[in-house]
Amino acid sequence: MPSGLYIAASGMDATVTRQDVIANNLANVSTVGFKKNQAVDIAFPTYLIARLHDQKMKVMDGTAELRPNIGFMGGGVIPQEIATDYSQGSRLDTKNPLDFALTGNGYFFSILSPEGKTLLTRDGSFSLDSNGRLVTQDGLPVLGHNGEIYIDGSKVTADEEGNITVDDKALDQLLVVKVQDENQLYKVGHSLFQATPKNKIDMAPDNIQVQQGFLEQSNVNSIQEMVNMIEVTRSYDLNARMVRSYDIIMNEAATQIGSLQPSGLSLT
């Protein structure tokens, strides 16, 4: 089986993965706090190609290689991982006192999952449930340094360090943490993240910058993602054409090359 067929097929498989990632990015272009993904491919080993039928020269200790090198042949690609881009998104001024945005990479709000685990998010579009508890749009409790935050009052303010005041009375401080390595996070939903056990988390970091009345938008550039989608579509089409070409070549080899063809010469 020609190696080129496998190379083209691996290219088609990799482009399908990239297309799925781009489609997910575009679907979340308006999702608050969303961080775009990117498919990372890894190449199979390359092989050095030489001309096969050139002569070899005999020398005292054997033979000398006279075949010139033609170049390298790739072995195809395979998706290695889906990486996340944690760059900061643009700001949206909502003037909602329960909306919060963070400035700086590595900083996250702390959220309590239904299983009791601490999750992280950049989505600060909070609200109050029926019990006055500060929650996310999915109803998950937002954590402060004293646990879950309950608000009973009409005037809610927060300073740059996340200290919440209700009706001019100090209530709690938003539990803003900083992770040592964002690449050690993995997504749990669209805007929630969970840290691996090896990732160090600073529970009381310096230089916290909380902006009340603002939201951090998705960092997806819709125009760039559309360009990427066109590029991926063309790449898939090119690899598909290569597969069709190899199919035609193998069909010719199986049906015509080995058959007897009339020479066109007459014996009479």
Short mmCIF file of C-alpha atoms in Angstrom, two decimals:
data_model
loop_
_atom_site.label_atom_id
_atom_site.label_comp_id
_atom_site.label_asym_id
_atom_site.label_seq_id
_atom_site.Cartn_x
_atom_site.Cartn_y
_atom_site.Cartn_z
CA MET A 1 0.00 0.00 0.00
CA PRO A 2 1.51 3.39 -0.98
CA SER A 3 2.72 5.38 2.01
CA GLY A 4 1.34 8.55 0.43
CA LEU A 5 -2.18 7.20 0.92
CA TYR A 6 -1.65 6.95 4.67
CA ILE A 7 -0.07 10.42 4.77
CA ALA A 8 -3.08 11.96 3.00
CA ALA A 9 -5.53 10.06 5.24
CA SER A 10 -3.74 11.26 8.39
CA GLY A 11 -3.97 14.82 7.06
CA MET A 12 -7.73 14.44 6.58
CA ASP A 13 -8.13 13.13 10.13
CA ALA A 14 -6.09 16.01 11.59
CA THR A 15 -8.09 18.63 9.68
CA VAL A 16 -11.38 17.16 10.95
CA THR A 17 -10.12 17.63 14.53
CA ARG A 18 -9.07 21.21 13.77
CA GLN A 19 -12.47 21.90 12.19
CA ASP A 20 -14.27 20.68 15.32
CA VAL A 21 -12.12 22.95 17.52
CA ILE A 22 -12.74 25.99 15.30
CA ALA A 23 -16.49 25.31 15.24
CA ASN A 24 -16.52 25.16 19.05
CA ASN A 25 -14.62 28.45 19.26
CA LEU A 26 -17.10 30.16 16.94
CA ALA A 27 -20.05 28.75 18.90
CA ASN A 28 -18.64 30.39 22.07
CA VAL A 29 -17.64 33.75 20.59
CA SER A 30 -20.22 35.42 22.88
CA THR A 31 -19.65 33.21 25.95
CA VAL A 32 -18.37 35.31 28.87
CA GLY A 33 -14.94 34.24 30.07
CA PHE A 34 -14.48 31.63 27.33
CA LYS A 35 -10.91 30.77 26.36
CA LYS A 36 -10.38 29.57 22.82
CA ASN A 37 -8.85 26.21 21.97
CA GLN A 38 -6.34 25.23 19.33
CA ALA A 39 -5.55 21.80 17.91
CA VAL A 40 -1.85 20.95 18.03
CA ASP A 41 -0.60 18.32 15.57
CA ILE A 42 2.56 16.24 15.80
CA ALA A 43 4.37 14.88 12.74
CA PHE A 44 5.34 11.26 12.29
CA PRO A 45 9.09 10.70 11.72
CA THR A 46 10.49 11.73 8.34
CA TYR A 47 12.51 9.38 6.15
CA LEU A 48 15.58 10.12 4.05
CA ILE A 49 15.00 9.09 0.43
CA ALA A 50 17.81 8.01 -1.93
CA ARG A 51 17.81 6.81 -5.54
CA LEU A 52 17.51 3.03 -5.47
CA HIS A 53 19.07 1.76 -8.73
CA ASP A 54 22.35 3.68 -8.92
CA GLN A 55 25.50 1.55 -8.95
CA LYS A 56 27.75 1.07 -5.96
CA MET A 57 31.54 1.39 -6.16
CA LYS A 58 33.77 -1.30 -4.66
CA VAL A 59 36.52 -0.11 -2.32
CA MET A 60 39.07 -1.83 -0.06
CA ASP A 61 36.74 -2.26 2.90
CA GLY A 62 33.54 -2.98 1.01
CA THR A 63 31.38 -0.70 -1.12
CA ALA A 64 30.92 3.05 -1.29
CA GLU A 65 27.44 4.54 -1.51
CA LEU A 66 26.99 6.48 -4.75
CA ARG A 67 23.25 6.93 -4.59
CA PRO A 68 22.47 10.62 -4.12
CA ASN A 69 19.91 11.67 -1.54
CA ILE A 70 16.69 13.00 -3.02
CA GLY A 71 15.29 14.53 0.16
CA PHE A 72 13.02 13.73 3.05
CA MET A 73 9.55 12.17 3.00
CA GLY A 74 7.13 12.95 5.81
CA GLY A 75 5.17 10.31 7.64
CA GLY A 76 1.93 12.24 8.11
CA VAL A 77 0.49 13.97 11.18
CA ILE A 78 -1.66 13.09 14.16
CA PRO A 79 -3.51 15.38 16.63
CA GLN A 80 -1.40 15.63 19.78
CA GLU A 81 -3.53 17.80 22.07
CA ILE A 82 -6.19 20.49 22.27
CA ALA A 83 -4.40 23.48 23.81
CA THR A 84 -6.16 26.43 25.45
CA ASP A 85 -5.25 30.06 24.87
CA TYR A 86 -5.59 31.89 28.21
CA SER A 87 -4.97 35.39 26.86
CA GLN A 88 -7.26 38.03 28.30
CA GLY A 89 -10.47 38.95 26.49
CA SER A 90 -11.90 42.43 25.98
CA ARG A 91 -13.97 44.25 28.62
CA LEU A 92 -17.73 44.85 28.48
CA ASP A 93 -19.15 47.63 30.65
CA THR A 94 -22.45 46.29 32.04
CA LYS A 95 -22.83 48.58 35.09
CA ASN A 96 -24.35 45.56 36.86
CA PRO A 97 -23.08 45.52 40.49
CA LEU A 98 -22.98 41.70 40.45
CA ASP A 99 -20.73 41.53 37.37
CA PHE A 100 -16.99 41.27 37.97
CA ALA A 101 -13.93 41.09 35.72
CA LEU A 102 -10.33 40.18 36.50
CA THR A 103 -7.19 41.78 35.09
CA GLY A 104 -4.03 39.78 34.54
CA ASN A 105 -3.27 36.22 33.43
CA GLY A 106 -3.45 33.39 35.94
CA TYR A 107 -6.13 34.95 38.17
CA PHE A 108 -9.47 33.16 38.62
CA PHE A 109 -12.65 33.34 40.68
CA SER A 110 -13.30 30.29 42.89
CA ILE A 111 -16.52 28.33 42.39
CA LEU A 112 -17.93 25.40 44.38
CA SER A 113 -19.03 22.41 42.30
CA PRO A 114 -22.00 20.17 43.25
CA GLU A 115 -19.44 17.52 44.28
CA GLY A 116 -17.77 19.94 46.69
CA LYS A 117 -14.71 20.57 44.51
CA THR A 118 -13.26 24.01 43.89
CA LEU A 119 -13.48 25.09 40.25
CA LEU A 120 -11.99 28.17 38.64
CA THR A 121 -13.49 30.64 36.19
CA ARG A 122 -12.96 34.01 34.53
CA ASP A 123 -16.71 34.38 34.04
CA GLY A 124 -17.82 36.93 36.63
CA SER A 125 -21.46 37.25 35.53
CA PHE A 126 -22.89 36.44 38.97
CA SER A 127 -26.42 36.74 40.36
CA LEU A 128 -28.38 35.92 43.53
CA ASP A 129 -30.43 32.77 44.02
CA SER A 130 -33.65 32.61 46.00
CA ASN A 131 -31.67 32.45 49.27
CA GLY A 132 -29.58 35.52 48.49
CA ARG A 133 -26.51 33.44 47.73
CA LEU A 134 -24.05 34.74 45.11
CA VAL A 135 -23.99 32.17 42.29
CA THR A 136 -22.87 31.73 38.69
CA GLN A 137 -25.28 31.61 35.75
CA ASP A 138 -25.37 27.82 36.25
CA GLY A 139 -26.35 28.20 39.92
CA LEU A 140 -22.95 27.24 41.37
CA PRO A 141 -21.95 29.08 44.59
CA VAL A 142 -19.25 31.75 44.35
CA LEU A 143 -16.69 31.39 47.12
CA GLY A 144 -15.29 34.07 49.39
CA HIS A 145 -12.55 33.71 51.98
CA ASN A 146 -15.24 32.81 54.52
CA GLY A 147 -17.07 30.31 52.33
CA GLU A 148 -20.24 30.86 50.30
CA ILE A 149 -21.32 34.50 49.97
CA TYR A 150 -24.83 35.54 51.06
CA ILE A 151 -25.98 39.07 50.28
CA ASP A 152 -28.82 40.67 52.22
CA GLY A 153 -29.06 44.27 51.20
CA SER A 154 -29.63 46.64 48.32
CA LYS A 155 -26.28 48.36 47.72
CA VAL A 156 -23.41 46.05 46.74
CA THR A 157 -19.94 47.43 46.10
CA ALA A 158 -16.54 45.82 45.62
CA ASP A 159 -13.05 47.30 45.55
CA GLU A 160 -10.11 46.26 43.35
CA GLU A 161 -9.09 43.53 45.80
CA GLY A 162 -12.56 41.95 45.70
CA ASN A 163 -13.70 43.13 49.15
CA ILE A 164 -17.50 43.16 49.09
CA THR A 165 -19.48 45.74 51.02
CA VAL A 166 -23.27 45.54 51.40
CA ASP A 167 -25.07 48.72 52.51
CA ASP A 168 -21.71 50.15 53.62
CA LYS A 169 -20.95 47.10 55.81
CA ALA A 170 -17.99 44.81 55.08
CA LEU A 171 -19.20 41.33 54.13
CA ASP A 172 -16.45 39.16 52.65
CA GLN A 173 -13.73 39.09 49.99
CA LEU A 174 -14.06 37.23 46.72
CA LEU A 175 -11.74 34.23 46.74
CA VAL A 176 -9.52 35.17 43.80
CA VAL A 177 -6.64 32.73 43.30
CA LYS A 178 -3.64 32.63 41.00
CA VAL A 179 -2.44 29.43 39.36
CA GLN A 180 1.25 28.87 38.75
CA ASP A 181 0.82 27.18 35.36
CA GLU A 182 -2.31 27.76 33.30
CA ASN A 183 -1.31 24.87 31.01
CA GLN A 184 -1.94 22.53 33.96
CA LEU A 185 -5.64 23.42 33.93
CA TYR A 186 -8.31 21.48 32.09
CA LYS A 187 -11.76 22.60 31.08
CA VAL A 188 -14.89 21.53 32.91
CA GLY A 189 -17.57 23.00 30.70
CA HIS A 190 -17.22 26.14 28.60
CA SER A 191 -15.88 28.62 31.18
CA LEU A 192 -14.95 26.47 34.17
CA PHE A 193 -11.52 25.02 34.85
CA GLN A 194 -10.03 22.57 37.31
CA ALA A 195 -6.39 22.45 38.37
CA THR A 196 -4.33 19.28 38.33
CA PRO A 197 -2.83 18.12 41.65
CA LYS A 198 0.65 19.22 40.49
CA ASN A 199 -0.44 22.80 39.79
CA LYS A 200 0.36 25.17 42.64
CA ILE A 201 -2.40 27.63 43.54
CA ASP A 202 -1.83 30.85 45.47
CA MET A 203 -4.94 31.37 47.61
CA ALA A 204 -3.96 34.93 48.59
CA PRO A 205 -2.09 36.41 45.63
CA ASP A 206 -0.83 39.96 45.36
CA ASN A 207 -1.89 42.53 42.78
CA ILE A 208 -5.50 41.37 42.52
CA GLN A 209 -7.45 43.65 40.20
CA VAL A 210 -11.24 43.22 40.29
CA GLN A 211 -13.47 45.51 38.25
CA GLN A 212 -17.08 45.72 39.36
CA GLY A 213 -19.69 46.31 36.67
CA PHE A 214 -17.54 44.78 33.91
CA LEU A 215 -17.33 41.37 32.25
CA GLU A 216 -14.46 39.74 30.42
CA GLN A 217 -15.57 38.65 26.97
CA SER A 218 -14.46 35.59 25.04
CA ASN A 219 -10.96 35.88 23.57
CA VAL A 220 -12.13 34.33 20.28
CA ASN A 221 -11.48 36.47 17.19
CA SER A 222 -14.36 35.48 14.91
CA ILE A 223 -12.70 36.82 11.75
CA GLN A 224 -9.49 34.90 12.43
CA GLU A 225 -11.45 31.74 13.17
CA MET A 226 -13.32 32.07 9.86
CA VAL A 227 -9.98 32.41 8.05
CA ASN A 228 -8.75 29.31 9.89
CA MET A 229 -11.89 27.44 8.85
CA ILE A 230 -11.31 28.28 5.18
CA GLU A 231 -7.70 27.14 5.48
CA VAL A 232 -8.72 23.85 7.11
CA THR A 233 -11.39 23.23 4.46
CA ARG A 234 -8.86 23.70 1.67
CA SER A 235 -6.38 21.44 3.42
CA TYR A 236 -9.00 18.72 3.78
CA ASP A 237 -9.95 19.03 0.11
CA LEU A 238 -6.30 18.77 -0.96
CA ASN A 239 -5.74 15.61 1.07
CA ALA A 240 -8.99 14.14 -0.25
CA ARG A 241 -7.79 14.75 -3.82
CA MET A 242 -4.56 12.94 -3.00
CA VAL A 243 -6.54 9.95 -1.72
CA ARG A 244 -8.62 9.91 -4.92
CA SER A 245 -5.45 10.13 -7.04
CA TYR A 246 -3.91 7.16 -5.24
CA ASP A 247 -7.14 5.25 -5.70
CA ILE A 248 -7.00 5.86 -9.47
CA ILE A 249 -3.31 4.89 -9.64
CA MET A 250 -3.87 1.63 -7.73
CA ASN A 251 -6.87 0.82 -9.90
CA GLU A 252 -4.74 1.34 -13.03
CA ALA A 253 -2.00 -0.87 -11.57
CA ALA A 254 -4.46 -3.65 -10.77
CA THR A 255 -6.44 -3.64 -14.02
CA GLN A 256 -4.14 -2.47 -16.82
CA ILE A 257 -0.43 -2.63 -16.08
CA GLY A 258 -0.44 -6.39 -15.58
CA SER A 259 -2.68 -7.17 -18.57
CA LEU A 260 -1.48 -8.01 -22.10
CA GLN A 261 -1.95 -5.12 -24.52
CA PRO A 262 -1.99 -5.59 -28.29
CA SER A 263 1.14 -4.16 -29.89
CA GLY A 264 -0.63 -2.87 -32.96
CA LEU A 265 1.79 -4.79 -35.32
CA SER A 266 0.43 -7.12 -37.97
CA LEU A 267 2.17 -10.49 -38.66
CA THR A 268 0.86 -10.70 -42.19
#
